[in-house]
PDB file of C-alpha atoms and ligand atoms in Angstrom:
ATOM      1  CA  MET A 134       1.726 -33.318  16.031  1.00 63.00           C
ATOM      2  CA  ALA A 135       3.698 -31.563  13.287  1.00 67.00           C
ATOM      3  CA  ALA A 136       4.792 -28.011  14.644  1.00 63.00           C
ATOM      4  CA  PRO A 137       2.626 -25.346  12.875  1.00 63.00           C
ATOM      5  CA  VAL A 138       3.603 -24.249   9.149  1.00 60.00           C
ATOM      6  CA  THR A 139       4.042 -20.174   9.516  1.00 66.00           C
ATOM      7  CA  VAL A 140       5.992 -19.376   6.353  1.00 71.00           C
ATOM      8  CA  PRO A 141       4.903 -21.359   3.470  1.00 70.00           C
ATOM      9  CA  PRO A 142       7.795 -23.551   1.713  1.00 68.00           C
ATOM     10  CA  ALA A 143       8.655 -21.769  -0.803  1.00 71.00           C
ATOM     11  CA  ALA A 144       9.166 -18.593   1.293  1.00 78.00           C
ATOM     12  CA  THR A 145      11.309 -19.733   3.678  1.00 76.00           C
ATOM     13  CA  GLY A 146      14.351 -18.436   2.515  1.00 88.00           C
ATOM     14  CA  LEU A 147      13.775 -15.350   1.753  1.00 95.00           C
ATOM     15  CA  GLU A 148      15.577 -12.724   4.075  1.00 96.00           C
ATOM     16  CA  ILE A 149      12.722 -10.804   6.124  1.00 97.00           C
ATOM     17  CA  LEU A 150      13.800  -6.834   5.773  1.00 98.00           C
ATOM     18  CA  ILE A 151      10.373  -5.976   8.245  1.00 98.00           C
ATOM     19  CA  PRO A 152       9.475  -8.203  10.663  1.00 98.00           C
ATOM     20  CA  ARG A 153       6.258  -8.471  11.579  1.00 98.00           C
ATOM     21  CA  GLN A 154       6.515  -6.997  15.184  1.00 98.00           C
ATOM     22  CA  ARG A 155       8.018  -3.709  13.567  1.00 98.00           C
ATOM     23  CA  ILE A 156       5.073  -3.807  11.222  1.00 98.00           C
ATOM     24  CA  ALA A 157       2.691  -3.931  13.708  1.00 98.00           C
ATOM     25  CA  ALA A 158       4.447  -1.280  15.774  1.00 98.00           C
ATOM     26  CA  ARG A 159       4.993   1.671  12.950  1.00 98.00           C
ATOM     27  CA  ILE A 160       1.160   1.182  12.107  1.00 98.00           C
ATOM     28  CA  GLU A 161       0.225   1.915  15.462  1.00 98.00           C
ATOM     29  CA  GLU A 162       1.742   5.009  14.517  1.00 98.00           C
ATOM     30  CA  LEU A 163       0.683   5.962  12.005  1.00 98.00           C
ATOM     31  CA  GLY A 164      -2.878   5.400  13.193  1.00 98.00           C
ATOM     32  CA  ALA A 165      -2.442   7.865  15.930  1.00 98.00           C
ATOM     33  CA  ALA A 166      -0.434  10.270  13.653  1.00 98.00           C
ATOM     34  CA  ILE A 167      -3.667  10.000  11.219  1.00 98.00           C
ATOM     35  CA  ALA A 168      -6.319  10.123  14.283  1.00 97.00           C
ATOM     36  CA  ARG A 169      -4.594  13.237  15.970  1.00 97.00           C
ATOM     37  CA  ASP A 170      -4.503  14.700  12.054  1.00 97.00           C
ATOM     38  CA  PHE A 171      -8.539  13.983  11.662  1.00 97.00           C
ATOM     39  CA  ALA A 172      -9.565  14.505  14.974  1.00 96.00           C
ATOM     40  CA  GLY A 173     -13.157  14.686  15.252  1.00 95.00           C
ATOM     41  CA  GLN A 174     -13.747  14.067  12.086  1.00 97.00           C
ATOM     42  CA  SER A 175     -14.728  11.242   9.889  1.00 97.00           C
ATOM     43  CA  LEU A 176     -12.840   9.485   7.386  1.00 98.00           C
ATOM     44  CA  LEU A 177     -12.807   7.407   3.939  1.00 98.00           C
ATOM     45  CA  LEU A 178      -9.850   5.157   3.369  1.00 98.00           C
ATOM     46  CA  VAL A 179      -9.014   4.145   0.237  1.00 98.00           C
ATOM     47  CA  GLY A 180      -7.101   0.528  -0.078  1.00 98.00           C
ATOM     48  CA  ILE A 181      -5.965  -0.321  -3.420  1.00 97.00           C
ATOM     49  CA  LEU A 182      -6.483  -3.840  -3.904  1.00 96.00           C
ATOM     50  CA  LYS A 183      -5.256  -5.923  -4.129  1.00 95.00           C
ATOM     51  CA  GLY A 184      -1.470  -5.067  -2.310  1.00 96.00           C
ATOM     52  CA  ALA A 185      -3.028  -2.648   0.457  1.00 98.00           C
ATOM     53  CA  ALA A 186      -6.051  -4.622   1.769  1.00 98.00           C
ATOM     54  CA  ILE A 187      -3.784  -6.306   4.494  1.00 98.00           C
ATOM     55  CA  PHE A 188      -2.214  -3.234   5.341  1.00 98.00           C
ATOM     56  CA  LEU A 189      -6.034  -1.479   5.374  1.00 98.00           C
ATOM     57  CA  ALA A 190      -6.868  -4.133   7.716  1.00 98.00           C
ATOM     58  CA  ASP A 191      -4.782  -3.333  10.437  1.00 98.00           C
ATOM     59  CA  LEU A 192      -4.299   0.667   9.762  1.00 98.00           C
ATOM     60  CA  ALA A 193      -8.068   0.849  10.134  1.00 98.00           C
ATOM     61  CA  ARG A 194      -8.306  -1.378  13.662  1.00 98.00           C
ATOM     62  CA  ALA A 195      -4.973   1.338  14.671  1.00 98.00           C
ATOM     63  CA  LEU A 196      -7.458   4.192  14.022  1.00 97.00           C
ATOM     64  CA  PRO A 197      -9.731   5.665  16.620  1.00 94.00           C
ATOM     65  CA  LEU A 198     -11.981   7.635  14.617  1.00 95.00           C
ATOM     66  CA  ASP A 199     -15.586   7.476  12.795  1.00 96.00           C
ATOM     67  CA  ALA A 200     -13.873   5.698   9.647  1.00 97.00           C
ATOM     68  CA  SER A 201     -15.267   3.918   6.603  1.00 97.00           C
ATOM     69  CA  PHE A 202     -13.691   1.925   3.830  1.00 96.00           C
ATOM     70  CA  ASP A 203     -13.678   1.508  -0.020  1.00 98.00           C
ATOM     71  CA  PHE A 204     -11.491   0.396  -2.264  1.00 98.00           C
ATOM     72  CA  MET A 205     -10.278   0.628  -5.599  1.00 97.00           C
ATOM     73  CA  ALA A 206      -8.273  -1.825  -8.063  1.00 96.00           C
ATOM     74  CA  VAL A 207      -5.672  -0.309 -10.960  1.00 92.00           C
ATOM     75  CA  SER A 208      -3.636  -2.050 -12.831  1.00 84.00           C
ATOM     76  CA  SER A 209       0.049  -1.298 -14.549  1.00 72.00           C
ATOM     77  CA  TYR A 210      -0.745  -2.892 -18.423  1.00 61.00           C
ATOM     78  CA  GLY A 211       1.864  -6.418 -18.556  1.00 53.00           C
ATOM     79  CA  ARG A 212       2.886  -8.804 -15.970  1.00 52.00           C
ATOM     80  CA  SER A 213       6.578  -7.275 -15.315  1.00 56.00           C
ATOM     81  CA  SER A 214       7.588  -6.544 -11.990  1.00 55.00           C
ATOM     82  CA  ARG A 215       8.536  -3.400 -12.381  1.00 60.00           C
ATOM     83  CA  SER A 216       5.554  -0.487 -12.705  1.00 59.00           C
ATOM     84  CA  SER A 217       4.705   0.350 -16.863  1.00 60.00           C
ATOM     85  CA  GLY A 218       3.699   3.411 -15.830  1.00 63.00           C
ATOM     86  CA  VAL A 219       0.660   3.120 -18.099  1.00 70.00           C
ATOM     87  CA  VAL A 220      -2.196   2.603 -15.253  1.00 83.00           C
ATOM     88  CA  ARG A 221      -5.801   1.038 -16.078  1.00 88.00           C
ATOM     89  CA  LEU A 222      -8.689   1.021 -13.762  1.00 92.00           C
ATOM     90  CA  LEU A 223     -10.218  -2.272 -13.335  1.00 94.00           C
ATOM     91  CA  LYS A 224     -12.610  -1.313 -10.294  1.00 96.00           C
ATOM     92  CA  ASP A 225     -14.243   2.211  -9.037  1.00 97.00           C
ATOM     93  CA  LEU A 226     -15.282   3.681  -5.964  1.00 97.00           C
ATOM     94  CA  ASN A 227     -18.681   2.683  -5.167  1.00 96.00           C
ATOM     95  CA  GLU A 228     -18.343   5.847  -2.579  1.00 94.00           C
ATOM     96  CA  ASP A 229     -19.065   9.642  -3.544  1.00 96.00           C
ATOM     97  CA  ILE A 230     -16.212  11.272  -2.448  1.00 98.00           C
ATOM     98  CA  ALA A 231     -17.115  14.904  -2.976  1.00 98.00           C
ATOM     99  CA  GLY A 232     -16.738  16.707   0.450  1.00 98.00           C
ATOM    100  CA  ARG A 233     -15.473  13.853   2.230  1.00 98.00           C
ATOM    101  CA  ASN A 234     -12.130  13.302   3.970  1.00 98.00           C
ATOM    102  CA  VAL A 235     -10.194  10.770   1.970  1.00 98.00           C
ATOM    103  CA  LEU A 236      -7.248   9.124   2.913  1.00 98.00           C
ATOM    104  CA  LEU A 237      -5.340   6.722  -0.456  1.00 98.00           C
ATOM    105  CA  VAL A 238      -4.509   3.563   1.444  1.00 98.00           C
ATOM    106  CA  GLU A 239      -1.307   2.193  -0.212  1.00 97.00           C
ATOM    107  CA  ASP A 240       1.248  -0.653   0.147  1.00 97.00           C
ATOM    108  CA  ILE A 241       3.987   0.919  -1.754  1.00 97.00           C
ATOM    109  CA  LEU A 242       5.224   3.580  -3.315  1.00 95.00           C
ATOM    110  CA  ASP A 243       7.599   3.337  -5.864  1.00 92.00           C
ATOM    111  CA  THR A 244       7.786   4.773  -9.695  1.00 91.00           C
ATOM    112  CA  GLY A 245       5.026   7.073  -8.233  1.00 92.00           C
ATOM    113  CA  LEU A 246       3.053   6.451 -11.442  1.00 90.00           C
ATOM    114  CA  THR A 247       0.256   5.084  -9.688  1.00 90.00           C
ATOM    115  CA  LEU A 248      -0.377   7.226  -7.066  1.00 92.00           C
ATOM    116  CA  ALA A 249      -0.114   9.990  -9.518  1.00 92.00           C
ATOM    117  CA  TYR A 250      -3.046   8.901 -11.976  1.00 91.00           C
ATOM    118  CA  LEU A 251      -4.942   8.068  -8.817  1.00 94.00           C
ATOM    119  CA  ARG A 252      -4.464  11.457  -6.667  1.00 95.00           C
ATOM    120  CA  GLY A 253      -5.439  13.079 -10.437  1.00 93.00           C
ATOM    121  CA  LEU A 254      -8.618  10.512 -10.745  1.00 94.00           C
ATOM    122  CA  LEU A 255      -9.925  11.549  -7.221  1.00 97.00           C
ATOM    123  CA  GLU A 256      -8.723  15.262  -6.723  1.00 97.00           C
ATOM    124  CA  ASP A 257     -11.071  16.213  -9.550  1.00 97.00           C
ATOM    125  CA  ARG A 258     -14.153  14.832  -8.056  1.00 98.00           C
ATOM    126  CA  SER A 259     -13.473  17.498  -5.414  1.00 98.00           C
ATOM    127  CA  PRO A 260     -13.469  15.779  -1.314  1.00 98.00           C
ATOM    128  CA  GLN A 261     -12.665  17.952   1.156  1.00 98.00           C
ATOM    129  CA  GLN A 262      -9.091  16.750   2.185  1.00 97.00           C
ATOM    130  CA  LEU A 263      -7.614  13.374   0.229  1.00 98.00           C
ATOM    131  CA  LYS A 264      -4.162  12.316   1.946  1.00 98.00           C
ATOM    132  CA  ILE A 265      -2.143   9.576   1.099  1.00 98.00           C
ATOM    133  CA  VAL A 266      -0.157   7.130   3.297  1.00 98.00           C
ATOM    134  CA  ALA A 267       1.856   4.315   1.567  1.00 98.00           C
ATOM    135  CA  LEU A 268       3.284   1.716   4.211  1.00 98.00           C
ATOM    136  CA  LEU A 269       6.627   1.241   2.321  1.00 98.00           C
ATOM    137  CA  ASP A 270       9.001   4.366   0.078  1.00 97.00           C
ATOM    138  CA  LYS A 271      11.396   3.847  -2.461  1.00 95.00           C
ATOM    139  CA  VAL A 272      12.489   6.766  -2.514  1.00 92.00           C
ATOM    140  CA  SER A 273      15.045   6.326  -4.789  1.00 91.00           C
ATOM    141  CA  ARG A 274      13.029   5.135  -7.562  1.00 87.00           C
ATOM    142  CA  ARG A 275      10.511   8.043  -8.021  1.00 90.00           C
ATOM    143  CA  GLN A 276      10.126   9.478 -11.462  1.00 88.00           C
ATOM    144  CA  SER A 277       6.781  11.405 -10.795  1.00 86.00           C
ATOM    145  CA  PRO A 278       6.432  13.644  -7.736  1.00 88.00           C
ATOM    146  CA  ILE A 279       4.686  12.457  -5.808  1.00 92.00           C
ATOM    147  CA  ARG A 280       4.747  12.079  -1.962  1.00 93.00           C
ATOM    148  CA  ALA A 281       2.816  10.227   0.849  1.00 96.00           C
ATOM    149  CA  ASP A 282       1.331  12.174   3.625  1.00 98.00           C
ATOM    150  CA  TYR A 283       2.205   9.089   5.922  1.00 98.00           C
ATOM    151  CA  VAL A 284       5.104   6.762   4.951  1.00 98.00           C
ATOM    152  CA  GLY A 285       5.295   3.715   7.422  1.00 98.00           C
ATOM    153  CA  PHE A 286       9.098   2.872   6.412  1.00 98.00           C
ATOM    154  CA  GLU A 287      11.521   4.127   3.031  1.00 97.00           C
ATOM    155  CA  ILE A 288      12.902   1.084   1.837  1.00 97.00           C
ATOM    156  CA  PRO A 289      16.071   0.479  -0.404  1.00 96.00           C
ATOM    157  CA  ASP A 290      15.454  -0.413  -4.487  1.00 95.00           C
ATOM    158  CA  ARG A 291      14.855  -4.294  -3.452  1.00 96.00           C
ATOM    159  CA  PHE A 292      11.932  -6.371  -5.132  1.00 96.00           C
ATOM    160  CA  VAL A 293       9.444  -7.336  -1.523  1.00 97.00           C
ATOM    161  CA  VAL A 294       6.973  -9.267  -0.869  1.00 97.00           C
ATOM    162  CA  GLY A 295       4.771 -10.303   1.931  1.00 98.00           C
ATOM    163  CA  TYR A 296       2.142  -8.225   4.373  1.00 98.00           C
ATOM    164  CA  GLY A 297      -0.352  -8.230   0.764  1.00 98.00           C
ATOM    165  CA  LEU A 298       2.880  -7.441  -1.696  1.00 98.00           C
ATOM    166  CA  ASP A 299       2.869 -10.375  -4.498  1.00 96.00           C
ATOM    167  CA  TYR A 300       5.370 -10.978  -7.280  1.00 95.00           C
ATOM    168  CA  GLN A 301       2.390 -12.137  -9.780  1.00 93.00           C
ATOM    169  CA  GLU A 302      -0.095 -12.820  -7.390  1.00 94.00           C
ATOM    170  CA  ARG A 303       2.179 -14.849  -4.692  1.00 95.00           C
ATOM    171  CA  TYR A 304       3.180 -14.403  -1.300  1.00 96.00           C
ATOM    172  CA  ARG A 305       0.853 -11.747  -0.216  1.00 97.00           C
ATOM    173  CA  ASN A 306       0.273 -13.890   3.123  1.00 97.00           C
ATOM    174  CA  LEU A 307       2.978 -13.832   4.136  1.00 97.00           C
ATOM    175  CA  ALA A 308       3.581 -11.559   7.844  1.00 97.00           C
ATOM    176  CA  ASP A 309       6.358 -10.714   7.727  1.00 98.00           C
ATOM    177  CA  ILE A 310       8.156  -8.584   4.357  1.00 98.00           C
ATOM    178  CA  ARG A 311      10.588 -10.188   2.620  1.00 98.00           C
ATOM    179  CA  ILE A 312      13.046  -9.408  -0.268  1.00 97.00           C
ATOM    180  CA  LEU A 313      12.396 -11.537  -3.515  1.00 95.00           C
ATOM    181  CA  PRO A 314      16.048 -11.735  -4.898  1.00 93.00           C
ATOM    182  CA  ASP A 315      15.396 -11.947  -8.382  1.00 79.00           C
ATOM    183  CA  PRO A 316      12.115 -11.215  -9.835  1.00 81.00           C
ATOM    184  CA  SER A 317      12.224 -11.938 -13.264  1.00 67.00           C
ATOM    185  CA  GLY A 318      11.863  -8.682 -15.620  1.00 47.00           C
ATOM    186  CA  LYS A 319      13.825  -6.645 -13.139  1.00 45.00           C
TER     187      LYS A 319
HETATM  188  P1  IMP B  58       4.154   2.611  -9.093  1.00 74.77           P
HETATM  189  O1  IMP B  58       3.288   3.145  -9.900  1.00 74.77           O
HETATM  190  O2  IMP B  58       6.131   2.545  -9.563  1.00 74.77           O
HETATM  191  O3  IMP B  58       4.638   3.772  -7.660  1.00 74.77           O
HETATM  192  O4  IMP B  58       4.222   1.012  -8.622  1.00 74.77           O
HETATM  193  C1  IMP B  58       3.148   1.014  -7.365  1.00 74.77           C
HETATM  194  C2  IMP B  58       2.901  -0.356  -7.631  1.00 74.77           C
HETATM  195  O5  IMP B  58       4.006  -1.323  -7.983  1.00 74.77           O
HETATM  196  C3  IMP B  58       2.557  -1.185  -6.271  1.00 74.77           C
HETATM  197  O6  IMP B  58       1.497  -1.149  -5.698  1.00 74.77           O
HETATM  198  C4  IMP B  58       2.642  -2.362  -6.027  1.00 74.77           C
HETATM  199  O7  IMP B  58       1.695  -3.332  -6.818  1.00 74.77           O
HETATM  200  C5  IMP B  58       4.156  -2.758  -7.146  1.00 74.77           C
HETATM  201  N1  IMP B  58       5.420  -2.440  -6.701  1.00 74.77           N
HETATM  202  C6  IMP B  58       6.374  -1.735  -6.766  1.00 74.77           C
HETATM  203  N2  IMP B  58       7.641  -2.054  -6.279  1.00 74.77           N
HETATM  204  C7  IMP B  58       7.327  -3.623  -5.828  1.00 74.77           C
HETATM  205  C8  IMP B  58       8.087  -4.492  -4.493  1.00 74.77           C
HETATM  206  O8  IMP B  58       9.083  -3.947  -4.385  1.00 74.77           O
HETATM  207  N3  IMP B  58       6.684  -5.641  -4.800  1.00 74.77           N
HETATM  208  C9  IMP B  58       5.758  -5.693  -4.852  1.00 74.77           C
HETATM  209  N4  IMP B  58       5.523  -5.256  -6.082  1.00 74.77           N
HETATM  210  C10 IMP B  58       6.082  -3.747  -5.879  1.00 74.77           C
HETATM  211 MG1   MG B  59       1.168  -5.648  -7.447  1.00 74.77          MG
END
């Protein structure tokens, strides 16, 4: 029988930045920290599609809290690998967030323009608390004065894929976070 394939052939040469075991261990720590801060309260996790879907699925299972989920989808105009700063809302929430504890769950904080837009949009709806968790943070790229309340890993200014993160919709299903050396449009 053939050996199980764990990495799609196109990705085998991509350098691993954060292996799956480190991701899993860090998510346990994030879950514990978030559960401490929201002890005894309920929490609505708002995942930003599509990149945060895998992170939200794992984080939710590391949270010993009364939690529910909702999702939003946004896109920057254009297909470049860099944020254009102009954000378009593709899918809004199903839930009313007034008076609720909301945790925005994002895959990566880069320029910060996407999260700044989303935070403003959600704050206008009067949640009781709005906090942000980002699995990855490219601190050196920030253009908007925004920080996440919880960060998985600070990473250098490299384009990364895997664990939900894509380049032109590919590589989201890689289990490790890998570096894509030369995405066009960089
Ligand atoms: P921001 O608005 O510049 O903070 O961009 C955030 C979004 O850009 C993320 O949700 C990702 O979809 C995308 N992005 C930024 N950096 C990367 C990367 O290194 N790999 C994959 N997607 C990225
Ligand atoms: Mg993307």
